[in-house]
Short mmCIF file of C-alpha atoms and ligand atoms in Angstrom, two decimals:
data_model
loop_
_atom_site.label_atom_id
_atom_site.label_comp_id
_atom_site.label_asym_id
_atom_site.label_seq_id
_atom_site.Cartn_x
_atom_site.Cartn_y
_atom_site.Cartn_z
CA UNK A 5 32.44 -32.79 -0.94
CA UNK A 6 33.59 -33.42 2.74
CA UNK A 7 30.25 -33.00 5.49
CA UNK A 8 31.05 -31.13 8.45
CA UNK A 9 28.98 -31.22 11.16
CA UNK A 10 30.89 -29.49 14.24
CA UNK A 11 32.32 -26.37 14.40
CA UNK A 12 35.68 -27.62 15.10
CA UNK A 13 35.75 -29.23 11.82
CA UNK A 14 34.71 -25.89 10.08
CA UNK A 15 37.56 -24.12 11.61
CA UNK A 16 39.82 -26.42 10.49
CA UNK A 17 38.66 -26.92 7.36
CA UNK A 18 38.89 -23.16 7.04
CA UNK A 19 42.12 -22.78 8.71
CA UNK A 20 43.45 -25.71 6.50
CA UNK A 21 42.37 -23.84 3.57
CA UNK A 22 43.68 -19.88 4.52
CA UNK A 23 47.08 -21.34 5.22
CA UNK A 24 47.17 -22.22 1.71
CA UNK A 25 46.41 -19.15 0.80
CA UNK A 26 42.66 -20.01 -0.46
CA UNK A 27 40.02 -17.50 -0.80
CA UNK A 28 36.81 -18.88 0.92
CA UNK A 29 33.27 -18.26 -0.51
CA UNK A 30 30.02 -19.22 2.03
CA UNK A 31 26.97 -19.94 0.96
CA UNK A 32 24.67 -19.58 4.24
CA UNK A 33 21.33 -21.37 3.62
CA UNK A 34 18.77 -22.85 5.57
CA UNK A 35 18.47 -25.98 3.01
CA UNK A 36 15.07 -27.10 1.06
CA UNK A 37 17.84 -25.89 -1.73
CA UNK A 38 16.29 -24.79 -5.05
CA UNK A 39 17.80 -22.90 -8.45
CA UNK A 40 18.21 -20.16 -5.84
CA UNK A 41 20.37 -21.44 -3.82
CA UNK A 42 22.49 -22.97 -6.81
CA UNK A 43 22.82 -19.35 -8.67
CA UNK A 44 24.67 -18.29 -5.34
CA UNK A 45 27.02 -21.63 -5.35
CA UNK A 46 27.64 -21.20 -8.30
CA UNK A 47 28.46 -17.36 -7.85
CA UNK A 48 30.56 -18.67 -5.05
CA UNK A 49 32.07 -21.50 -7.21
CA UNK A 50 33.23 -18.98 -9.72
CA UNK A 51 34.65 -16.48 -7.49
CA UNK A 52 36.46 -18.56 -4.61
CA UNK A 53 38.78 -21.39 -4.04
CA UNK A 54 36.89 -23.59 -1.73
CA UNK A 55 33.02 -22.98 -1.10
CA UNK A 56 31.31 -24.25 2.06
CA UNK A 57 27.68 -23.86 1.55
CA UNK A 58 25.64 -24.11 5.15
CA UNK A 59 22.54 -25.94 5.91
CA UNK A 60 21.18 -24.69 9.09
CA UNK A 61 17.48 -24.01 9.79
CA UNK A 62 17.83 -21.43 12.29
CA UNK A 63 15.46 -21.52 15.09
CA UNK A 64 16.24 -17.87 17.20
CA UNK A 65 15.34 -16.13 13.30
CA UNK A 66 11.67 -18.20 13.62
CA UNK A 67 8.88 -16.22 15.69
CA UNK A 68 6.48 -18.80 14.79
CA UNK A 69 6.92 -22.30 16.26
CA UNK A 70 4.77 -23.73 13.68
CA UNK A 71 6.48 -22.16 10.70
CA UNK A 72 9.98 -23.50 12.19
CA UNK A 73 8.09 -27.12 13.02
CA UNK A 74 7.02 -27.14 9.30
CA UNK A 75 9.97 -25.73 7.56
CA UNK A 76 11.00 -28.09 4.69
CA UNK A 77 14.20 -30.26 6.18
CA UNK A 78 15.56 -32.24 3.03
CA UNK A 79 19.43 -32.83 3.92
CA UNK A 80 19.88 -35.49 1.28
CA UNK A 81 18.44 -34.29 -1.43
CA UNK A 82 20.03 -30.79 -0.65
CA UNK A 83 23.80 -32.40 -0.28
CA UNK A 84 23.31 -34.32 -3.60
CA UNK A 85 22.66 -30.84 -5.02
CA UNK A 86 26.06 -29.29 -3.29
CA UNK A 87 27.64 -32.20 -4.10
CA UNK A 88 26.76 -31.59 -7.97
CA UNK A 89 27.91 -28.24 -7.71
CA UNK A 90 31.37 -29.37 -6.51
CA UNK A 91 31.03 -27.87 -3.31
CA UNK A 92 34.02 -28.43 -0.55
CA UNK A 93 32.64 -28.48 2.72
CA UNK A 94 28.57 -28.65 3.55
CA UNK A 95 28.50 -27.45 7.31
CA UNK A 96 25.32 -29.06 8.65
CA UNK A 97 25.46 -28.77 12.23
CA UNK A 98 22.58 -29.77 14.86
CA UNK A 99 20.59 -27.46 16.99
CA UNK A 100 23.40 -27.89 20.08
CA UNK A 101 26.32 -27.79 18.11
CA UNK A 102 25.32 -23.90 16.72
CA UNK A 103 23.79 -22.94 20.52
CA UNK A 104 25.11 -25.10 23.30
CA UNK A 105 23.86 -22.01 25.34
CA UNK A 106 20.94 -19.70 24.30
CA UNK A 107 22.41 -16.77 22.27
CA UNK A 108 21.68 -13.90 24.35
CA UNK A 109 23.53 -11.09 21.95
CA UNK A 110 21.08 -8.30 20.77
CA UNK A 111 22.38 -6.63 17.77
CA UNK A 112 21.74 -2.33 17.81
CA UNK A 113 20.48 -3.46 14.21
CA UNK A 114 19.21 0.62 13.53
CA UNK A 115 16.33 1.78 11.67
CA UNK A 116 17.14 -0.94 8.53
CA UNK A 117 15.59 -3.78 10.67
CA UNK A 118 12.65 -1.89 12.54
CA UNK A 119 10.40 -1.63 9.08
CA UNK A 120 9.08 -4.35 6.72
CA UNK A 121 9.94 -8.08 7.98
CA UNK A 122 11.31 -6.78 11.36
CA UNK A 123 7.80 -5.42 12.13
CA UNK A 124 5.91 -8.17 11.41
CA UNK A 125 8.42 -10.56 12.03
CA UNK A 126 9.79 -9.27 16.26
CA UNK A 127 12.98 -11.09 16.62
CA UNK A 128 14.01 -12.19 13.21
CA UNK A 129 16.44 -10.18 12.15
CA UNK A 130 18.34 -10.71 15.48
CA UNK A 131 18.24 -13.92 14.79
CA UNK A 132 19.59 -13.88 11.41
CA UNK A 133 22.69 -11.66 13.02
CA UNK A 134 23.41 -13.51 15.69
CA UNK A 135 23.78 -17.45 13.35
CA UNK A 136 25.11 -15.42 9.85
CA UNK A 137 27.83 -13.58 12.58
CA UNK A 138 28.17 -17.10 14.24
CA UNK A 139 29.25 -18.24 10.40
CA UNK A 140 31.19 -15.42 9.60
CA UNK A 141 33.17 -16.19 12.87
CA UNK A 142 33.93 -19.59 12.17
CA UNK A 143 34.37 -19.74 7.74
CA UNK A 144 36.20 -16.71 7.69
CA UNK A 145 34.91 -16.12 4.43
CA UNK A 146 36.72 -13.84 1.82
CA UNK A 147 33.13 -13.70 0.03
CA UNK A 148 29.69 -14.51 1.16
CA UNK A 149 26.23 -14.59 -1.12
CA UNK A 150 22.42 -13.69 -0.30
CA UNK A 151 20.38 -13.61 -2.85
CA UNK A 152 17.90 -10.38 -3.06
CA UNK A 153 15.33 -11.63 -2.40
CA UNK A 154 15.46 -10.90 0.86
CA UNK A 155 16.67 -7.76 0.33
CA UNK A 156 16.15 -6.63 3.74
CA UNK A 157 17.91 -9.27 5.03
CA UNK A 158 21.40 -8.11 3.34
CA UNK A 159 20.78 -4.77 4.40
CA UNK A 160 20.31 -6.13 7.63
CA UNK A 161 23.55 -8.13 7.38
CA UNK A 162 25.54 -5.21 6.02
CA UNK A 163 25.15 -3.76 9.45
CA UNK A 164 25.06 -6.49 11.36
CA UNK A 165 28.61 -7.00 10.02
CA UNK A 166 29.84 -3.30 10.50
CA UNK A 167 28.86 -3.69 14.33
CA UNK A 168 31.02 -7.03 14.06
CA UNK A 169 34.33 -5.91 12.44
CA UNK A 170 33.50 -8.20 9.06
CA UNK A 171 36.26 -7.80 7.04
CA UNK A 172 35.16 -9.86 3.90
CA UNK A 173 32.85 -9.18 0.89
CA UNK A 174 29.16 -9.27 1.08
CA UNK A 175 27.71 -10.32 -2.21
CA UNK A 176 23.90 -9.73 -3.40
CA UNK A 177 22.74 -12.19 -5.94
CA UNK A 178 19.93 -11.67 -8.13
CA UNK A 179 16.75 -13.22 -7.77
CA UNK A 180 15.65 -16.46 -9.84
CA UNK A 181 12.92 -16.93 -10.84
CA UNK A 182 10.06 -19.16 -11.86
CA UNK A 183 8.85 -19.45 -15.54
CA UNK A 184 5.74 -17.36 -14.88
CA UNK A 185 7.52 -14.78 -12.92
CA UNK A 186 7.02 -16.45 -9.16
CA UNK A 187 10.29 -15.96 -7.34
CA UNK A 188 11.77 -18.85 -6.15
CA UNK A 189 11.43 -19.64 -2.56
CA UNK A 190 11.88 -22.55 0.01
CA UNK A 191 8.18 -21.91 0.81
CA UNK A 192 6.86 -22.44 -2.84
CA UNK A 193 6.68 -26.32 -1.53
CA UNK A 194 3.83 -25.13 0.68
CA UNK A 195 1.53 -24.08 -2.00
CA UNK A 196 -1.46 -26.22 -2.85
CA UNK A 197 -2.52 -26.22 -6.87
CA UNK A 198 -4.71 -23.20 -6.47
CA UNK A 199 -2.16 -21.09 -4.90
CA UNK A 200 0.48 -22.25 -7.02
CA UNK A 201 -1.45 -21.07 -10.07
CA UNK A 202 -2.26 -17.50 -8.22
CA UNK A 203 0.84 -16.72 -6.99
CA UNK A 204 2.86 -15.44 -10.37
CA UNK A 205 0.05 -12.44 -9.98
CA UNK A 206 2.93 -10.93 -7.30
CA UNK A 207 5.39 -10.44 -9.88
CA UNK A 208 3.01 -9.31 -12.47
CA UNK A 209 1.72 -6.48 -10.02
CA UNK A 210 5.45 -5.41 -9.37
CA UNK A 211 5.91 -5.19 -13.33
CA UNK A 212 2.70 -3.12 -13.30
CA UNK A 213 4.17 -1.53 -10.77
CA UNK A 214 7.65 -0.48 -12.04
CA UNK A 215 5.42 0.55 -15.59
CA UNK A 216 2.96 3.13 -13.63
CA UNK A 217 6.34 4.67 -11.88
CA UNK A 218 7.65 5.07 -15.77
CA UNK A 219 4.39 7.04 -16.46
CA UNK A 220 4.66 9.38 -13.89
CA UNK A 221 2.69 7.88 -10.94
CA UNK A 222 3.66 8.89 -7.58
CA UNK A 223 5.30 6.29 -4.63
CA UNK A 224 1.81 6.92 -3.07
CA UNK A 225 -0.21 6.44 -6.02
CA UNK A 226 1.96 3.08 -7.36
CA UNK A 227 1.68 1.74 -3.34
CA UNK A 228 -2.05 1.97 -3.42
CA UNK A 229 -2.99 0.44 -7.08
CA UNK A 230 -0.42 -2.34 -7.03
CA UNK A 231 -2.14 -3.24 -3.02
CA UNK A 232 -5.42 -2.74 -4.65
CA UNK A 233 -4.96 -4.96 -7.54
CA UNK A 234 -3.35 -7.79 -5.48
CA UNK A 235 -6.17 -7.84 -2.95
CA UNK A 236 -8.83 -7.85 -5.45
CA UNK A 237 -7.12 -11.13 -6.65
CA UNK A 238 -9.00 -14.29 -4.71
CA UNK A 239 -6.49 -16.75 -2.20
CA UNK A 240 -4.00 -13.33 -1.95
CA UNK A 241 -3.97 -10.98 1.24
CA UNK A 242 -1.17 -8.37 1.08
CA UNK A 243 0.53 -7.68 4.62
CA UNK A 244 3.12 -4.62 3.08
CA UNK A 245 4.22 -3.05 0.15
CA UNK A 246 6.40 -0.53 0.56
CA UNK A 247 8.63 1.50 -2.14
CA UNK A 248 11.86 1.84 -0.01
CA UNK A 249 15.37 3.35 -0.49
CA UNK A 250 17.60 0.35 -1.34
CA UNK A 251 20.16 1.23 1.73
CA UNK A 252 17.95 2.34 4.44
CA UNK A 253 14.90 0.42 3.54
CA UNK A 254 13.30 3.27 4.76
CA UNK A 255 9.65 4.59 2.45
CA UNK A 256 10.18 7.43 0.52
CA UNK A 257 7.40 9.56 -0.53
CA UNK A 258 8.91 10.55 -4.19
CA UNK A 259 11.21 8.94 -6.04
CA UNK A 260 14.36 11.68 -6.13
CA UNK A 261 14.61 10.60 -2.58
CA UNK A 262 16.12 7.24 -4.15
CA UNK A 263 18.41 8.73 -6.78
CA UNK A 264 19.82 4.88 -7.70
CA UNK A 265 16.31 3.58 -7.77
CA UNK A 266 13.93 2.79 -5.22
CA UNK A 267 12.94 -0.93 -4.57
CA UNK A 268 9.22 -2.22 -4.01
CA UNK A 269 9.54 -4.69 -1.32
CA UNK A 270 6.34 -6.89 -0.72
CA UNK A 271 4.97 -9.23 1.30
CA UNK A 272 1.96 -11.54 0.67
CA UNK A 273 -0.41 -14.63 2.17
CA UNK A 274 -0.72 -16.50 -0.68
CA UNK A 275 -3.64 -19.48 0.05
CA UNK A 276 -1.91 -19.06 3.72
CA UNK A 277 1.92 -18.91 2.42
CA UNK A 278 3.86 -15.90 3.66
CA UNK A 279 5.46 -15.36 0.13
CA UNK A 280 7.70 -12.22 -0.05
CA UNK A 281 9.26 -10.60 -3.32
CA UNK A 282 10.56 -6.95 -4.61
CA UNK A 283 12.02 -5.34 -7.58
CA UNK A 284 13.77 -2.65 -8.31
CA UNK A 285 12.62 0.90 -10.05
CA UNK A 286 14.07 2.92 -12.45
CA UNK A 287 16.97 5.52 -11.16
CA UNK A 288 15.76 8.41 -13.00
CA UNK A 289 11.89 8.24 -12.72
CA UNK A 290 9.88 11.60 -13.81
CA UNK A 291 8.60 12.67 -10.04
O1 LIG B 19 18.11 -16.46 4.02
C1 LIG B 19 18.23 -17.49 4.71
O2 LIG B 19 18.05 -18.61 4.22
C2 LIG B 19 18.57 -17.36 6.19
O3 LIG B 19 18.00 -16.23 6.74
C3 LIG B 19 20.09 -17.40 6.44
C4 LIG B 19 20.80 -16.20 5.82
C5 LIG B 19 20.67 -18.68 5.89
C6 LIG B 19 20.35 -17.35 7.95
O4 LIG B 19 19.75 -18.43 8.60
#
């Protein structure tokens, strides 16, 4: 595996490899790499010629200065990983090398980023647009994964990549998971004993969640037990959950108004971790 840290290496990497007539699969992260990650290299492994996985933590997608200070930085450990996973290229650029000059595109993002994570988190998603469209630009990828776990995110990126001419395939990976059901997240480092044992109650209340639609409960009804239930639970302080269509992200009030299934998106302070999961409901529930 060959580390690139300039863009000018990327491209040529990249142009190296199209002239050969190589299909390209990227694997944007911002490191602190975990099964997660992996599930989309290897995706990207199985489906592509060469894979360049990125390790970039992305300051204009962090609103918080203290949760960019404190994000987990472990470049080693997370080439070693790549490195296992017979990755090509690891792009890990500096701050200057991505923005030698503030990014000063706004994306017309729509109504997709104005819910959920872009109205708690002002800024974010234009921040994820403007590095994953910087990336695009420069891998040229035939293929490139998110897992869906931020689900928002892709459907963020979706448009973000109509508005930028993207001609190559966006690819939504499933979301891995811990043995007790928490998904897994760069943030899980973050959680102290206590609200490493609490936290699997998230995915527990979207099971419940996904059984009470299966009975017959209403968006409504599903939206206030499964918030009710969580912030009975001691350490856990629910900021959303909303039951969304998958493309629009937008609530819907029954569940016909998702034909394909609705997803339950949710966010949660977790002893003080901002821990965010979803799942998906059934396409054909009863109202
Ligand atoms: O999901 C992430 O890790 C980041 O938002 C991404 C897509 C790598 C952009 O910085």
């Amino acid at each position: 595996m060959k580390i690139l840290r300039t863009v000018e290496q990327l491209r040529e990497a990249v142009a190296e490899a199209k002239a050969a007539g190589r299909s390209i699969g990227l694997v944007p992260t911002m490191g602190a790499l975990h099964d997660g990650h992996i599930s989309l290299v290897r995706k990207a492994r199985q489906q592509n010629d060469v894979v360049v996985t990125s390790i970039f933590v992305n300051p204009t997608q962090f609103n918080n200065p203290d949760d960019l200070r404190t994000y987990p930085r472990t470049e080693q450990a997370d080439c070693a990983l790549l490195e296992a996973e017979s990755v090509d290229f690891a792009f890990v650029p500096s701050v200057e090398e991505i923005y030698p000059e503030p990014d000063t595109r706004v994306f017309d993002l729509g109504s997709v980023a104005e819910v959920m994570e872009g109205a708690m988190r002002p800024g974010h998603f234009n921040g994820v647009a403007q590095i994953v469209s910087k990336l695009f630009d420069w891998a040229r990828p035939t293929r490139a994964y998110f897992g869906r776990k931020d689900i928002q995110q892709i459907a963020v990126i979706r448009r973000m990549a109509q508005i930028v001419g993207f001609d190559g395939t966006i690819v939504p990976c499933p979301i891995m998971r811990e043995a007790d059901g928490l998904a897994m997240s760069s943030r899980n480092t973050r959680l102290d004993a206590a609200a490493r044992a609490t936290a699997p109650a998230i995915y527990r209340a979207l099971c419940a969640a996904v059984d009470s639609c299966t009975a017959g409960a209403t968006p409504a009804q599903v939206k206030d037990t499964t918030v009710g239930a969580l912030n009975a639970i001691d350490g856990l302080d629910v900021e959303y959950f909303e039951i969304v269509h998958p493309d629009t992200m937008q609530p819907v009030a029954a569940w016909h108004e998702a034909p394909e299934g609705a997803i339950g998106c949710i966010t949660v302070f977790c002893g003080g971790v901002r821990l965010i999961d979803n799942i998906s409901f059934p396409a054909t529930p009863q109202s």
